[in-house]
């Protein structure tokens, strides 16, 4: 297939001209199939880490106008670790629960970032490298309880995550600086498409892509509020990243990456 044909094919995903054709198919929601959960359960026996509750946070109180004006992608970080409170603020800002509503016996979770149909098809994995009080390893955020689940302790994880992200680098002090390996924490978001497909069928792909922009911008602004930096990374080896996370690459797969670190003085 020629590159122009590939480009046009991918544009069709962005166009998502399904909204006038909903009578052409029956979604799983319309068919009465069970509504998929909006959060993966923690593996049995995995350690859970309580985070600082949103109402008790003492960080991040900065002018929104200032944060928007100063929003930048940052690829150089200091060696200073994040505190657990700062990480609590970041994960809550990205995917946290701000309110709940019950309708016909179903609980709906209002989140800090919007999602088409309130479906929230993403999971937030954390490759933790330098966070006070946490061992180096892989974690996943549990937004419904505002906790982390520790998936594995792994000293080699920073290098593995960096390798899966093509060992991208910048320059610090005249030397190559691998900003994923040397981040305090690297966010890796996976998509579980069925959460949105259940409601919207073939129109789901565009909504999932749009949702990613919502929460990633929240992370940019939250980082700015704690004197941290980040860069959104779309270029990575997806099968390798899926292997790092331990996801199947079919019903759940990595979609977006963002290393975070404190800014140099």
PDB file of C-alpha atoms in Angstrom:
ATOM      1  CA  UNK A   1       0.000   0.000   0.000  1.00  0.00           C
ATOM      2  CA  UNK A   2       1.294   3.467  -0.913  1.00  0.00           C
ATOM      3  CA  UNK A   3       1.936   5.957   1.867  1.00  0.00           C
ATOM      4  CA  UNK A   4      -0.786   8.289   0.585  1.00  0.00           C
ATOM      5  CA  UNK A   5      -3.324   5.470   0.844  1.00  0.00           C
ATOM      6  CA  UNK A   6      -2.201   4.774   4.411  1.00  0.00           C
ATOM      7  CA  UNK A   7      -2.552   8.445   5.295  1.00  0.00           C
ATOM      8  CA  UNK A   8      -6.077   8.632   3.894  1.00  0.00           C
ATOM      9  CA  UNK A   9      -7.041   5.411   5.678  1.00  0.00           C
ATOM     10  CA  UNK A  10      -5.872   6.831   8.989  1.00  0.00           C
ATOM     11  CA  UNK A  11      -7.755  10.067   8.349  1.00  0.00           C
ATOM     12  CA  UNK A  12     -10.945   8.042   8.264  1.00  0.00           C
ATOM     13  CA  UNK A  13     -10.355   7.120  11.898  1.00  0.00           C
ATOM     14  CA  UNK A  14     -10.097  10.798  12.799  1.00  0.00           C
ATOM     15  CA  UNK A  15     -13.197  11.690  10.804  1.00  0.00           C
ATOM     16  CA  UNK A  16     -15.253   9.023  12.581  1.00  0.00           C
ATOM     17  CA  UNK A  17     -18.309   9.587  10.399  1.00  0.00           C
ATOM     18  CA  UNK A  18     -20.465   7.230  12.448  1.00  0.00           C
ATOM     19  CA  UNK A  19     -22.703   9.640  14.287  1.00  0.00           C
ATOM     20  CA  UNK A  20     -25.376   9.654  11.593  1.00  0.00           C
ATOM     21  CA  UNK A  21     -25.188   5.887  11.139  1.00  0.00           C
ATOM     22  CA  UNK A  22     -25.997   4.546  14.564  1.00  0.00           C
ATOM     23  CA  UNK A  23     -29.028   2.782  13.090  1.00  0.00           C
ATOM     24  CA  UNK A  24     -26.675   0.647  11.003  1.00  0.00           C
ATOM     25  CA  UNK A  25     -25.416  -1.368  13.971  1.00  0.00           C
ATOM     26  CA  UNK A  26     -26.272  -2.366  17.506  1.00  0.00           C
ATOM     27  CA  UNK A  27     -23.788  -1.520  20.244  1.00  0.00           C
ATOM     28  CA  UNK A  28     -23.212  -3.874  23.153  1.00  0.00           C
ATOM     29  CA  UNK A  29     -24.864  -1.334  25.429  1.00  0.00           C
ATOM     30  CA  UNK A  30     -27.974  -1.354  23.229  1.00  0.00           C
ATOM     31  CA  UNK A  31     -27.884  -5.154  23.212  1.00  0.00           C
ATOM     32  CA  UNK A  32     -28.019  -5.150  27.014  1.00  0.00           C
ATOM     33  CA  UNK A  33     -24.536  -6.539  27.600  1.00  0.00           C
ATOM     34  CA  UNK A  34     -22.955  -5.858  30.979  1.00  0.00           C
ATOM     35  CA  UNK A  35     -21.361  -2.456  31.375  1.00  0.00           C
ATOM     36  CA  UNK A  36     -17.556  -2.920  31.595  1.00  0.00           C
ATOM     37  CA  UNK A  37     -15.780  -1.758  34.731  1.00  0.00           C
ATOM     38  CA  UNK A  38     -13.927   1.561  34.610  1.00  0.00           C
ATOM     39  CA  UNK A  39     -10.983   0.247  36.619  1.00  0.00           C
ATOM     40  CA  UNK A  40      -8.962  -2.960  36.495  1.00  0.00           C
ATOM     41  CA  UNK A  41      -8.923  -4.718  39.853  1.00  0.00           C
ATOM     42  CA  UNK A  42      -5.690  -5.008  41.761  1.00  0.00           C
ATOM     43  CA  UNK A  43      -4.034  -8.421  41.445  1.00  0.00           C
ATOM     44  CA  UNK A  44      -4.790 -10.661  44.412  1.00  0.00           C
ATOM     45  CA  UNK A  45      -2.274 -10.169  47.193  1.00  0.00           C
ATOM     46  CA  UNK A  46      -0.511  -7.215  45.551  1.00  0.00           C
ATOM     47  CA  UNK A  47       0.608  -4.491  47.985  1.00  0.00           C
ATOM     48  CA  UNK A  48      -1.575  -1.369  48.048  1.00  0.00           C
ATOM     49  CA  UNK A  49      -0.183   2.073  48.853  1.00  0.00           C
ATOM     50  CA  UNK A  50      -2.498   4.753  50.204  1.00  0.00           C
ATOM     51  CA  UNK A  51      -2.020   8.158  48.604  1.00  0.00           C
ATOM     52  CA  UNK A  52      -2.587  11.580  50.144  1.00  0.00           C
ATOM     53  CA  UNK A  53      -6.334  12.299  49.803  1.00  0.00           C
ATOM     54  CA  UNK A  54      -7.168  15.194  47.435  1.00  0.00           C
ATOM     55  CA  UNK A  55      -8.735  17.238  50.251  1.00  0.00           C
ATOM     56  CA  UNK A  56      -5.521  16.968  52.290  1.00  0.00           C
ATOM     57  CA  UNK A  57      -3.080  17.975  49.554  1.00  0.00           C
ATOM     58  CA  UNK A  58      -0.912  20.991  50.355  1.00  0.00           C
ATOM     59  CA  UNK A  59       0.815  21.236  46.945  1.00  0.00           C
ATOM     60  CA  UNK A  60      -0.243  22.604  43.577  1.00  0.00           C
ATOM     61  CA  UNK A  61      -1.986  25.822  44.625  1.00  0.00           C
ATOM     62  CA  UNK A  62      -0.877  28.012  41.708  1.00  0.00           C
ATOM     63  CA  UNK A  63      -2.664  30.445  39.378  1.00  0.00           C
ATOM     64  CA  UNK A  64      -4.238  28.647  36.408  1.00  0.00           C
ATOM     65  CA  UNK A  65      -3.441  31.591  34.141  1.00  0.00           C
ATOM     66  CA  UNK A  66       0.222  31.318  35.118  1.00  0.00           C
ATOM     67  CA  UNK A  67       0.271  27.570  34.534  1.00  0.00           C
ATOM     68  CA  UNK A  68      -1.241  27.885  31.065  1.00  0.00           C
ATOM     69  CA  UNK A  69       1.153  30.676  30.117  1.00  0.00           C
ATOM     70  CA  UNK A  70       4.176  28.658  31.277  1.00  0.00           C
ATOM     71  CA  UNK A  71       3.165  25.276  29.844  1.00  0.00           C
ATOM     72  CA  UNK A  72       6.141  23.726  28.050  1.00  0.00           C
ATOM     73  CA  UNK A  73       7.499  20.289  27.237  1.00  0.00           C
ATOM     74  CA  UNK A  74      10.558  19.621  29.398  1.00  0.00           C
ATOM     75  CA  UNK A  75      13.155  16.985  28.581  1.00  0.00           C
ATOM     76  CA  UNK A  76      15.756  17.715  31.255  1.00  0.00           C
ATOM     77  CA  UNK A  77      15.161  16.971  34.935  1.00  0.00           C
ATOM     78  CA  UNK A  78      17.125  17.308  38.140  1.00  0.00           C
ATOM     79  CA  UNK A  79      18.057  14.341  40.329  1.00  0.00           C
ATOM     80  CA  UNK A  80      15.600  15.477  43.016  1.00  0.00           C
ATOM     81  CA  UNK A  81      12.919  12.890  43.817  1.00  0.00           C
ATOM     82  CA  UNK A  82       9.203  13.545  43.863  1.00  0.00           C
ATOM     83  CA  UNK A  83       7.473  13.276  47.210  1.00  0.00           C
ATOM     84  CA  UNK A  84       4.588  10.855  47.655  1.00  0.00           C
ATOM     85  CA  UNK A  85       2.306  13.856  48.142  1.00  0.00           C
ATOM     86  CA  UNK A  86       3.422  15.323  44.812  1.00  0.00           C
ATOM     87  CA  UNK A  87       2.797  12.017  43.065  1.00  0.00           C
ATOM     88  CA  UNK A  88      -0.609  11.813  44.765  1.00  0.00           C
ATOM     89  CA  UNK A  89      -1.444  15.222  43.322  1.00  0.00           C
ATOM     90  CA  UNK A  90      -0.286  14.263  39.825  1.00  0.00           C
ATOM     91  CA  UNK A  91      -2.206  10.993  39.529  1.00  0.00           C
ATOM     92  CA  UNK A  92      -5.363  12.536  40.977  1.00  0.00           C
ATOM     93  CA  UNK A  93      -5.089  15.468  38.555  1.00  0.00           C
ATOM     94  CA  UNK A  94      -4.840  13.077  35.621  1.00  0.00           C
ATOM     95  CA  UNK A  95      -7.459  10.411  36.367  1.00  0.00           C
ATOM     96  CA  UNK A  96      -8.737  10.981  39.892  1.00  0.00           C
ATOM     97  CA  UNK A  97     -12.334  10.893  41.080  1.00  0.00           C
ATOM     98  CA  UNK A  98     -13.815  14.263  41.981  1.00  0.00           C
ATOM     99  CA  UNK A  99     -17.424  13.188  42.621  1.00  0.00           C
ATOM    100  CA  UNK A 100     -19.809  10.239  42.302  1.00  0.00           C
ATOM    101  CA  UNK A 101     -23.396   9.920  41.152  1.00  0.00           C
ATOM    102  CA  UNK A 102     -25.749   6.932  41.401  1.00  0.00           C
ATOM    103  CA  UNK A 103     -28.483   6.413  38.826  1.00  0.00           C
ATOM    104  CA  UNK A 104     -30.676   3.295  38.588  1.00  0.00           C
ATOM    105  CA  UNK A 105     -28.294   1.424  40.877  1.00  0.00           C
ATOM    106  CA  UNK A 106     -25.210   2.240  38.779  1.00  0.00           C
ATOM    107  CA  UNK A 107     -22.418   4.372  40.249  1.00  0.00           C
ATOM    108  CA  UNK A 108     -20.896   6.911  37.890  1.00  0.00           C
ATOM    109  CA  UNK A 109     -17.536   8.393  38.774  1.00  0.00           C
ATOM    110  CA  UNK A 110     -16.901  11.996  37.812  1.00  0.00           C
ATOM    111  CA  UNK A 111     -13.223  12.349  37.055  1.00  0.00           C
ATOM    112  CA  UNK A 112     -10.730  15.212  36.868  1.00  0.00           C
ATOM    113  CA  UNK A 113     -10.488  14.784  33.077  1.00  0.00           C
ATOM    114  CA  UNK A 114     -13.468  14.315  30.733  1.00  0.00           C
ATOM    115  CA  UNK A 115     -14.163  11.171  28.749  1.00  0.00           C
ATOM    116  CA  UNK A 116     -16.710  10.499  26.010  1.00  0.00           C
ATOM    117  CA  UNK A 117     -19.769   8.879  27.564  1.00  0.00           C
ATOM    118  CA  UNK A 118     -18.031   8.766  30.955  1.00  0.00           C
ATOM    119  CA  UNK A 119     -16.287   5.596  29.788  1.00  0.00           C
ATOM    120  CA  UNK A 120     -12.671   6.367  30.814  1.00  0.00           C
ATOM    121  CA  UNK A 121     -10.900   3.715  28.723  1.00  0.00           C
ATOM    122  CA  UNK A 122      -7.418   4.296  30.167  1.00  0.00           C
ATOM    123  CA  UNK A 123      -5.298   2.769  32.913  1.00  0.00           C
ATOM    124  CA  UNK A 124      -2.401   4.732  34.411  1.00  0.00           C
ATOM    125  CA  UNK A 125       0.811   2.751  34.949  1.00  0.00           C
ATOM    126  CA  UNK A 126       3.776   4.305  36.714  1.00  0.00           C
ATOM    127  CA  UNK A 127       7.396   3.371  36.152  1.00  0.00           C
ATOM    128  CA  UNK A 128       8.636   4.733  39.478  1.00  0.00           C
ATOM    129  CA  UNK A 129      12.316   5.674  39.608  1.00  0.00           C
ATOM    130  CA  UNK A 130      12.786   8.402  42.241  1.00  0.00           C
ATOM    131  CA  UNK A 131       9.770   8.872  44.511  1.00  0.00           C
ATOM    132  CA  UNK A 132      10.317   9.211  48.238  1.00  0.00           C
ATOM    133  CA  UNK A 133       8.879   6.227  50.097  1.00  0.00           C
ATOM    134  CA  UNK A 134       8.372   4.022  47.027  1.00  0.00           C
ATOM    135  CA  UNK A 135      10.623   1.244  45.780  1.00  0.00           C
ATOM    136  CA  UNK A 136      11.801   1.387  42.182  1.00  0.00           C
ATOM    137  CA  UNK A 137       9.287  -0.602  40.212  1.00  0.00           C
ATOM    138  CA  UNK A 138       6.011  -0.778  38.344  1.00  0.00           C
ATOM    139  CA  UNK A 139       2.772   0.512  39.864  1.00  0.00           C
ATOM    140  CA  UNK A 140      -0.759   1.195  38.666  1.00  0.00           C
ATOM    141  CA  UNK A 141      -3.090   3.925  39.866  1.00  0.00           C
ATOM    142  CA  UNK A 142      -6.446   2.856  41.308  1.00  0.00           C
ATOM    143  CA  UNK A 143      -8.565   6.005  40.909  1.00  0.00           C
ATOM    144  CA  UNK A 144     -11.684   4.659  42.612  1.00  0.00           C
ATOM    145  CA  UNK A 145      -9.836   4.187  45.911  1.00  0.00           C
ATOM    146  CA  UNK A 146      -7.024   6.704  45.250  1.00  0.00           C
ATOM    147  CA  UNK A 147      -4.295   4.127  45.818  1.00  0.00           C
ATOM    148  CA  UNK A 148      -1.360   2.620  44.002  1.00  0.00           C
ATOM    149  CA  UNK A 149      -1.027  -1.103  43.488  1.00  0.00           C
ATOM    150  CA  UNK A 150       2.554  -2.307  43.385  1.00  0.00           C
ATOM    151  CA  UNK A 151       2.865  -4.696  40.447  1.00  0.00           C
ATOM    152  CA  UNK A 152       6.542  -5.509  40.801  1.00  0.00           C
ATOM    153  CA  UNK A 153       9.777  -4.210  42.302  1.00  0.00           C
ATOM    154  CA  UNK A 154      12.427  -4.002  39.584  1.00  0.00           C
ATOM    155  CA  UNK A 155      15.702  -2.085  39.711  1.00  0.00           C
ATOM    156  CA  UNK A 156      16.063  -2.571  35.949  1.00  0.00           C
ATOM    157  CA  UNK A 157      12.683  -0.982  35.150  1.00  0.00           C
ATOM    158  CA  UNK A 158      13.968   2.554  34.338  1.00  0.00           C
ATOM    159  CA  UNK A 159      16.219   1.120  31.624  1.00  0.00           C
ATOM    160  CA  UNK A 160      13.509  -1.208  30.338  1.00  0.00           C
ATOM    161  CA  UNK A 161      10.999   1.619  30.066  1.00  0.00           C
ATOM    162  CA  UNK A 162      13.559   3.831  28.341  1.00  0.00           C
ATOM    163  CA  UNK A 163      14.486   1.093  25.879  1.00  0.00           C
ATOM    164  CA  UNK A 164      10.827   0.545  24.992  1.00  0.00           C
ATOM    165  CA  UNK A 165      10.598   4.294  24.363  1.00  0.00           C
ATOM    166  CA  UNK A 166      13.501   4.147  21.889  1.00  0.00           C
ATOM    167  CA  UNK A 167      16.069   5.487  24.393  1.00  0.00           C
ATOM    168  CA  UNK A 168      15.114   9.045  23.556  1.00  0.00           C
ATOM    169  CA  UNK A 169      17.457  11.668  24.956  1.00  0.00           C
ATOM    170  CA  UNK A 170      18.141  15.358  25.367  1.00  0.00           C
ATOM    171  CA  UNK A 171      21.288  17.082  26.679  1.00  0.00           C
ATOM    172  CA  UNK A 172      22.183  17.988  30.268  1.00  0.00           C
ATOM    173  CA  UNK A 173      25.544  19.529  31.163  1.00  0.00           C
ATOM    174  CA  UNK A 174      26.811  18.788  27.672  1.00  0.00           C
ATOM    175  CA  UNK A 175      26.043  15.071  27.911  1.00  0.00           C
ATOM    176  CA  UNK A 176      23.184  12.912  26.600  1.00  0.00           C
ATOM    177  CA  UNK A 177      20.331  12.828  29.088  1.00  0.00           C
ATOM    178  CA  UNK A 178      17.902   9.940  28.715  1.00  0.00           C
ATOM    179  CA  UNK A 179      14.847  11.677  30.067  1.00  0.00           C
ATOM    180  CA  UNK A 180      12.738   8.549  30.555  1.00  0.00           C
ATOM    181  CA  UNK A 181      15.361   6.487  32.339  1.00  0.00           C
ATOM    182  CA  UNK A 182      16.327   9.495  34.477  1.00  0.00           C
ATOM    183  CA  UNK A 183      12.828  10.741  35.237  1.00  0.00           C
ATOM    184  CA  UNK A 184      11.409  10.601  38.744  1.00  0.00           C
ATOM    185  CA  UNK A 185       8.434   8.706  37.352  1.00  0.00           C
ATOM    186  CA  UNK A 186       7.251   7.863  33.869  1.00  0.00           C
ATOM    187  CA  UNK A 187       3.527   7.663  33.249  1.00  0.00           C
ATOM    188  CA  UNK A 188       2.460   5.020  30.728  1.00  0.00           C
ATOM    189  CA  UNK A 189      -1.205   4.986  29.800  1.00  0.00           C
ATOM    190  CA  UNK A 190      -2.858   1.935  28.330  1.00  0.00           C
ATOM    191  CA  UNK A 191      -6.145   1.856  26.480  1.00  0.00           C
ATOM    192  CA  UNK A 192      -8.838  -0.721  27.132  1.00  0.00           C
ATOM    193  CA  UNK A 193     -10.915   0.082  24.031  1.00  0.00           C
ATOM    194  CA  UNK A 194     -13.936  -2.048  24.910  1.00  0.00           C
ATOM    195  CA  UNK A 195     -14.948   0.352  27.668  1.00  0.00           C
ATOM    196  CA  UNK A 196     -15.779   2.913  24.981  1.00  0.00           C
ATOM    197  CA  UNK A 197     -16.678   0.435  22.224  1.00  0.00           C
ATOM    198  CA  UNK A 198     -19.410  -1.014  24.479  1.00  0.00           C
ATOM    199  CA  UNK A 199     -21.257   2.305  24.209  1.00  0.00           C
ATOM    200  CA  UNK A 200     -20.156   3.702  20.850  1.00  0.00           C
ATOM    201  CA  UNK A 201     -19.150   0.750  18.696  1.00  0.00           C
ATOM    202  CA  UNK A 202     -16.955   1.755  15.721  1.00  0.00           C
ATOM    203  CA  UNK A 203     -17.079   5.431  16.707  1.00  0.00           C
ATOM    204  CA  UNK A 204     -15.001   4.649  19.802  1.00  0.00           C
ATOM    205  CA  UNK A 205     -11.532   4.987  18.258  1.00  0.00           C
ATOM    206  CA  UNK A 206     -11.727   8.747  17.758  1.00  0.00           C
ATOM    207  CA  UNK A 207     -13.184   9.302  21.222  1.00  0.00           C
ATOM    208  CA  UNK A 208     -10.359   7.339  22.819  1.00  0.00           C
ATOM    209  CA  UNK A 209      -7.768   9.438  20.988  1.00  0.00           C
ATOM    210  CA  UNK A 210      -9.491  12.654  22.066  1.00  0.00           C
ATOM    211  CA  UNK A 211      -9.673  11.479  25.685  1.00  0.00           C
ATOM    212  CA  UNK A 212      -5.889  11.038  25.771  1.00  0.00           C
ATOM    213  CA  UNK A 213      -5.401  14.721  25.057  1.00  0.00           C
ATOM    214  CA  UNK A 214      -7.689  15.682  27.911  1.00  0.00           C
ATOM    215  CA  UNK A 215      -5.807  13.928  30.689  1.00  0.00           C
ATOM    216  CA  UNK A 216      -2.327  14.556  29.303  1.00  0.00           C
ATOM    217  CA  UNK A 217      -2.878  18.314  29.396  1.00  0.00           C
ATOM    218  CA  UNK A 218      -4.007  17.938  33.007  1.00  0.00           C
ATOM    219  CA  UNK A 219      -0.627  16.354  33.750  1.00  0.00           C
ATOM    220  CA  UNK A 220       1.203  19.229  32.072  1.00  0.00           C
ATOM    221  CA  UNK A 221      -0.608  21.761  34.237  1.00  0.00           C
ATOM    222  CA  UNK A 222      -0.256  19.713  37.424  1.00  0.00           C
ATOM    223  CA  UNK A 223       3.495  19.346  36.840  1.00  0.00           C
ATOM    224  CA  UNK A 224       3.808  23.094  36.448  1.00  0.00           C
ATOM    225  CA  UNK A 225       2.068  23.556  39.785  1.00  0.00           C
ATOM    226  CA  UNK A 226       4.765  21.588  41.653  1.00  0.00           C
ATOM    227  CA  UNK A 227       7.821  22.937  39.786  1.00  0.00           C
ATOM    228  CA  UNK A 228       8.149  19.733  37.801  1.00  0.00           C
ATOM    229  CA  UNK A 229       8.396  19.163  34.084  1.00  0.00           C
ATOM    230  CA  UNK A 230       7.209  16.536  31.627  1.00  0.00           C
ATOM    231  CA  UNK A 231       7.053  15.735  27.954  1.00  0.00           C
ATOM    232  CA  UNK A 232       4.320  13.823  26.159  1.00  0.00           C
ATOM    233  CA  UNK A 233       5.838  10.959  24.156  1.00  0.00           C
ATOM    234  CA  UNK A 234       3.990   9.257  21.337  1.00  0.00           C
ATOM    235  CA  UNK A 235       6.952   7.522  19.680  1.00  0.00           C
ATOM    236  CA  UNK A 236       7.747   4.186  21.317  1.00  0.00           C
ATOM    237  CA  UNK A 237       7.907   0.485  20.558  1.00  0.00           C
ATOM    238  CA  UNK A 238       4.431  -0.587  21.581  1.00  0.00           C
ATOM    239  CA  UNK A 239       5.021  -4.373  21.798  1.00  0.00           C
ATOM    240  CA  UNK A 240       8.094  -3.777  23.973  1.00  0.00           C
ATOM    241  CA  UNK A 241       6.208  -1.333  26.204  1.00  0.00           C
ATOM    242  CA  UNK A 242       3.294  -3.756  26.498  1.00  0.00           C
ATOM    243  CA  UNK A 243       5.769  -6.426  27.619  1.00  0.00           C
ATOM    244  CA  UNK A 244       7.216  -4.074  30.249  1.00  0.00           C
ATOM    245  CA  UNK A 245       3.713  -3.457  31.598  1.00  0.00           C
ATOM    246  CA  UNK A 246       2.585  -7.068  31.295  1.00  0.00           C
ATOM    247  CA  UNK A 247      -0.487  -6.319  29.156  1.00  0.00           C
ATOM    248  CA  UNK A 248      -1.743  -8.444  26.277  1.00  0.00           C
ATOM    249  CA  UNK A 249      -1.392  -5.893  23.451  1.00  0.00           C
ATOM    250  CA  UNK A 250      -4.873  -6.708  22.140  1.00  0.00           C
ATOM    251  CA  UNK A 251      -7.592  -5.895  24.655  1.00  0.00           C
ATOM    252  CA  UNK A 252      -5.202  -3.587  26.537  1.00  0.00           C
ATOM    253  CA  UNK A 253      -2.214  -1.841  25.009  1.00  0.00           C
ATOM    254  CA  UNK A 254       0.088   1.099  25.668  1.00  0.00           C
ATOM    255  CA  UNK A 255      -0.888   4.322  23.944  1.00  0.00           C
ATOM    256  CA  UNK A 256       0.888   7.297  25.521  1.00  0.00           C
ATOM    257  CA  UNK A 257       3.988   7.947  27.638  1.00  0.00           C
ATOM    258  CA  UNK A 258       5.076  10.914  29.770  1.00  0.00           C
ATOM    259  CA  UNK A 259       8.273  11.122  31.862  1.00  0.00           C
ATOM    260  CA  UNK A 260       8.084  13.526  34.818  1.00  0.00           C
ATOM    261  CA  UNK A 261      10.844  15.045  36.943  1.00  0.00           C
ATOM    262  CA  UNK A 262      11.649  18.053  39.083  1.00  0.00           C
ATOM    263  CA  UNK A 263      13.102  20.917  37.127  1.00  0.00           C
ATOM    264  CA  UNK A 264      16.759  21.945  37.509  1.00  0.00           C
ATOM    265  CA  UNK A 265      17.409  25.105  39.549  1.00  0.00           C
TER     266      UNK A 265
END
